[in-house]
Short mmCIF file of C-alpha atoms in Angstrom, two decimals:
data_model
loop_
_atom_site.label_atom_id
_atom_site.label_comp_id
_atom_site.label_asym_id
_atom_site.label_seq_id
_atom_site.Cartn_x
_atom_site.Cartn_y
_atom_site.Cartn_z
CA ALA A 1 0.00 0.00 0.00
CA GLN A 2 1.13 3.48 -0.78
CA SER A 3 2.00 5.71 2.13
CA VAL A 4 3.83 8.93 2.91
CA THR A 5 6.17 9.80 5.73
CA GLN A 6 7.17 13.21 7.00
CA PRO A 7 10.42 12.87 8.92
CA ASP A 8 10.30 16.28 10.60
CA ILE A 9 7.75 16.85 13.36
CA HIS A 10 8.73 20.48 13.98
CA ILE A 11 10.68 23.00 11.93
CA THR A 12 11.53 26.57 12.90
CA VAL A 13 12.72 29.12 10.37
CA SER A 14 13.28 32.85 10.46
CA GLU A 15 11.00 35.09 8.49
CA GLY A 16 12.47 35.69 5.06
CA ALA A 17 14.49 32.48 5.10
CA SER A 18 13.92 29.63 2.66
CA LEU A 19 11.93 26.57 3.62
CA GLU A 20 11.96 22.92 2.67
CA LEU A 21 9.59 20.38 4.20
CA ARG A 22 10.31 16.74 3.50
CA CYS A 23 7.92 14.06 2.32
CA ASN A 24 8.83 10.54 1.27
CA TYR A 25 6.44 8.13 -0.40
CA SER A 26 6.43 4.41 -0.87
CA TYR A 27 4.72 3.12 -3.99
CA GLY A 28 5.74 1.23 -7.08
CA ALA A 29 3.86 3.20 -9.70
CA THR A 30 3.56 6.95 -10.12
CA PRO A 31 1.78 8.20 -7.05
CA TYR A 32 -0.79 10.92 -6.66
CA LEU A 33 0.75 13.35 -4.18
CA PHE A 34 -0.57 16.40 -2.38
CA TRP A 35 0.48 19.01 0.12
CA TYR A 36 -2.12 20.51 2.45
CA VAL A 37 -1.77 23.29 5.02
CA GLN A 38 -3.73 23.63 8.23
CA SER A 39 -3.59 27.02 9.93
CA PRO A 40 -4.41 27.10 13.65
CA GLY A 41 -8.08 26.37 14.21
CA GLN A 42 -8.73 26.00 10.50
CA GLY A 43 -9.46 23.25 8.03
CA LEU A 44 -7.08 21.84 5.48
CA GLN A 45 -6.29 23.82 2.37
CA LEU A 46 -4.77 22.26 -0.72
CA LEU A 47 -1.43 23.87 -1.60
CA LEU A 48 -0.49 21.80 -4.64
CA LYS A 49 -0.71 18.39 -6.23
CA TYR A 50 1.23 16.08 -8.52
CA PHE A 51 0.28 13.01 -10.52
CA SER A 52 2.14 13.28 -13.80
CA GLY A 53 4.00 15.64 -16.09
CA ASP A 54 6.42 18.31 -14.98
CA THR A 55 8.08 17.20 -11.78
CA LEU A 56 8.24 20.75 -10.40
CA VAL A 57 4.76 21.90 -9.49
CA GLN A 58 3.69 25.36 -8.44
CA GLY A 59 1.05 25.91 -5.83
CA ILE A 60 -0.71 28.69 -4.03
CA LYS A 61 0.89 31.14 -1.59
CA GLY A 62 4.26 30.94 -3.35
CA PHE A 63 4.87 27.25 -2.57
CA GLU A 64 6.34 24.71 -4.94
CA ALA A 65 7.19 21.03 -4.69
CA GLU A 66 9.46 18.76 -6.65
CA PHE A 67 8.73 15.11 -7.36
CA LYS A 68 11.92 13.03 -7.39
CA ARG A 69 11.33 9.42 -8.27
CA SER A 70 14.95 8.45 -7.60
CA GLN A 71 14.62 9.64 -4.01
CA SER A 72 10.94 8.75 -3.54
CA SER A 73 10.41 12.30 -2.37
CA PHE A 74 7.98 15.15 -2.86
CA ASN A 75 9.44 18.00 -0.84
CA LEU A 76 7.68 21.31 -0.36
CA ARG A 77 9.67 24.51 -0.77
CA LYS A 78 9.25 28.23 -0.42
CA PRO A 79 12.05 30.71 -1.16
CA SER A 80 11.07 33.27 1.48
CA VAL A 81 8.84 32.43 4.42
CA HIS A 82 6.33 34.89 5.86
CA TRP A 83 5.13 34.89 9.46
CA SER A 84 1.66 33.93 8.22
CA ASP A 85 3.07 30.65 6.89
CA ALA A 86 3.26 29.28 10.44
CA ALA A 87 0.96 26.27 10.33
CA GLU A 88 0.82 22.49 10.15
CA TYR A 89 1.75 21.00 6.78
CA PHE A 90 0.59 17.62 5.60
CA CYS A 91 1.81 15.50 2.74
CA ALA A 92 -0.80 13.08 1.41
CA SER A 93 -1.24 10.38 -1.18
CA PHE A 94 -3.87 7.98 -2.39
CA THR A 95 -3.62 4.49 -0.96
CA GLY A 96 -3.85 1.92 -3.71
CA GLY A 97 -7.25 0.37 -4.22
CA GLY A 98 -9.49 3.34 -4.31
CA ASN A 99 -10.50 6.70 -3.20
CA LYS A 100 -8.73 6.96 0.13
CA LEU A 101 -6.48 9.95 0.76
CA THR A 102 -3.89 9.04 3.39
CA PHE A 103 -1.96 11.68 5.28
CA GLY A 104 1.50 11.85 6.71
CA THR A 105 1.94 12.75 10.35
CA GLY A 106 2.42 16.42 9.59
CA THR A 107 5.19 18.98 10.12
CA GLN A 108 4.58 21.96 12.34
CA LEU A 109 6.24 25.09 11.00
CA LYS A 110 7.13 27.93 13.31
CA VAL A 111 8.34 31.24 11.95
CA GLU A 112 10.59 33.44 14.04
CA LEU A 113 10.26 37.15 13.49
CA ASP B 1 -20.07 30.83 -0.39
CA THR B 2 -18.53 28.12 1.76
CA ALA B 3 -17.72 25.02 -0.31
CA VAL B 4 -17.81 22.44 2.51
CA SER B 5 -19.55 23.57 5.67
CA GLN B 6 -19.80 21.75 8.97
CA THR B 7 -21.96 22.43 11.97
CA PRO B 8 -21.38 22.90 14.77
CA LYS B 9 -17.84 24.27 14.85
CA TYR B 10 -17.48 23.43 18.55
CA LEU B 11 -19.27 20.79 20.55
CA VAL B 12 -18.79 20.19 24.27
CA THR B 13 -20.78 17.36 25.78
CA GLN B 14 -20.79 14.88 28.61
CA MET B 15 -19.84 11.24 28.44
CA GLY B 16 -22.70 8.99 27.48
CA ASN B 17 -24.52 11.58 25.43
CA ASP B 18 -25.48 11.20 21.77
CA LYS B 19 -24.52 13.93 19.32
CA SER B 20 -24.55 14.66 15.59
CA ILE B 21 -22.33 16.65 13.29
CA LYS B 22 -23.65 17.86 9.97
CA CYS B 23 -21.82 18.48 6.71
CA GLU B 24 -22.94 20.03 3.46
CA GLN B 25 -21.07 20.71 0.23
CA ASN B 26 -22.10 22.92 -2.66
CA LEU B 27 -19.36 21.86 -5.07
CA GLY B 28 -21.47 19.32 -6.95
CA HIS B 29 -19.19 16.52 -5.79
CA ASP B 30 -20.55 13.00 -5.56
CA THR B 31 -18.30 11.65 -2.78
CA MET B 32 -18.01 12.76 0.83
CA TYR B 33 -15.80 11.71 3.72
CA TRP B 34 -15.34 11.92 7.46
CA TYR B 35 -11.86 12.21 8.94
CA LYS B 36 -10.81 12.25 12.57
CA GLN B 37 -7.84 14.33 13.73
CA ASP B 38 -6.50 13.34 17.13
CA SER B 39 -4.63 15.45 19.65
CA LYS B 40 -1.34 14.76 17.85
CA LYS B 41 -2.81 16.13 14.62
CA PHE B 42 -2.89 12.69 13.01
CA LEU B 43 -5.61 12.48 10.34
CA LYS B 44 -7.41 9.22 9.74
CA ILE B 45 -10.26 8.49 7.39
CA MET B 46 -13.38 7.07 8.99
CA PHE B 47 -16.02 6.81 6.29
CA SER B 48 -16.78 7.74 2.73
CA TYR B 49 -19.99 7.85 0.74
CA ASN B 50 -20.40 7.95 -3.01
CA ASN B 51 -23.86 8.97 -4.21
CA LYS B 52 -25.34 8.02 -0.84
CA GLU B 53 -23.66 4.60 -0.85
CA LEU B 54 -21.16 3.68 1.86
CA ILE B 55 -17.81 3.02 0.20
CA ILE B 56 -15.21 3.16 2.96
CA ASN B 57 -15.88 2.04 6.51
CA GLU B 58 -12.64 1.95 8.44
CA THR B 59 -12.21 0.29 11.82
CA VAL B 60 -14.45 2.64 13.72
CA PRO B 61 -16.59 1.75 16.76
CA ASN B 62 -20.17 1.08 15.75
CA ARG B 63 -21.20 3.94 18.04
CA PHE B 64 -20.32 6.07 15.01
CA SER B 65 -22.95 6.02 12.30
CA PRO B 66 -22.72 8.11 9.14
CA LYS B 67 -25.80 9.01 7.14
CA SER B 68 -26.00 10.53 3.70
CA PRO B 69 -29.51 11.71 2.79
CA ASP B 70 -28.27 12.95 -0.59
CA LYS B 71 -24.91 13.41 -2.26
CA ALA B 72 -24.55 16.96 -0.94
CA HIS B 73 -24.95 16.01 2.71
CA LEU B 74 -23.13 13.68 5.06
CA ASN B 75 -23.90 13.57 8.75
CA LEU B 76 -22.11 11.80 11.57
CA HIS B 77 -24.02 10.55 14.58
CA ILE B 78 -22.15 9.38 17.65
CA ASN B 79 -23.84 7.38 20.39
CA SER B 80 -22.70 6.98 23.99
CA LEU B 81 -19.83 9.42 23.71
CA GLU B 82 -16.56 8.52 25.40
CA LEU B 83 -13.61 10.65 26.49
CA GLY B 84 -11.52 9.15 23.70
CA ASP B 85 -13.92 10.53 21.10
CA SER B 86 -12.60 14.02 21.80
CA ALA B 87 -11.00 15.15 18.55
CA VAL B 88 -11.50 17.38 15.55
CA TYR B 89 -13.74 15.83 12.93
CA PHE B 90 -13.35 16.97 9.34
CA CYS B 91 -15.77 16.52 6.51
CA ALA B 92 -14.44 16.51 2.94
CA SER B 93 -15.74 16.03 -0.55
CA SER B 94 -14.46 15.17 -4.01
CA GLN B 95 -15.59 13.97 -7.36
CA TRP B 96 -15.33 10.18 -7.55
CA GLY B 97 -11.79 9.44 -8.67
CA GLY B 98 -10.57 12.30 -6.54
CA GLU B 99 -7.00 11.27 -7.26
CA VAL B 100 -6.63 14.12 -9.72
CA ASN B 101 -7.91 17.01 -7.64
CA GLY B 102 -7.71 15.77 -4.09
CA TYR B 103 -10.35 16.52 -1.50
CA THR B 104 -11.91 19.78 -0.35
CA PHE B 105 -12.17 19.98 3.43
CA GLY B 106 -14.50 21.74 5.79
CA SER B 107 -13.19 23.79 8.70
CA GLY B 108 -13.74 21.02 11.22
CA THR B 109 -15.82 20.33 14.32
CA ARG B 110 -13.94 20.28 17.60
CA LEU B 111 -15.65 17.74 19.85
CA THR B 112 -14.80 17.77 23.53
CA VAL B 113 -16.23 15.05 25.74
CA VAL B 114 -16.10 15.79 29.48
#
C-alpha cells in the first residue's frame, strides 16, 4: 500500500528564510501526491498536487514542490517564508485500491520574526 | 459561499450523550468523507460515501454512524460518547476518482467530551 512519511515533526525558520519540508512516499507506480496546510483552528487547504507531467509543481501562496522518483520524495519549498506561513503542513497520497487519501503525520512550521 | 460547511464548529458534551455533526457541500461533488484528527494532529479516514452509498468504513466503533440523505450532505451521529472521542472531525468532498484534484475539506468540528 502506498504511504507517505514526513520525517520532521517540527521545523523553525526565520521570516524571510527559505523553507523545505520533506515528504517521502512508498509506492511502485507513479503516485498521486498532495500538500495541504492547516492554519491554527482552520481546516485543510490544498497547496499543490502532482500526478504526472512536470516534476516541479507550483502551488498557491508561493509554494512549490518537486517530485523526485529516484529519491521517492515530494518536498515542499518556499524561497522566502512569511510569518503567516506558520501552520501544520501535511503530505498526502492515495492508498492503492481506491479513493482513500492518506496523510503523513504532519510537520509543524514555526516562523521566528 | 462556503464550499464544505460543517456544523457545529465546537461541541462540548458529557460522556454517554449522543450527538450529531452535519456536513454540506455545494461543489457538486458526488463523494463525501469523514476524517478524525487526534490530539497529535494525526488524520485518519473514517467513512466515505459515493452517491449516498457507503464506500469506505474503516475500523471505527459502531457507536459512530454516518448518514448521507443525498450526495450533498453527510452527517455523523455518535452514540454513547466517550472521552476518547474528543478530537477534531473533518468533513471533505471530491468527485469520484478524486485522485486528480484531491479533496476539499471543511473547517472542522472540535468535539470535547467531558
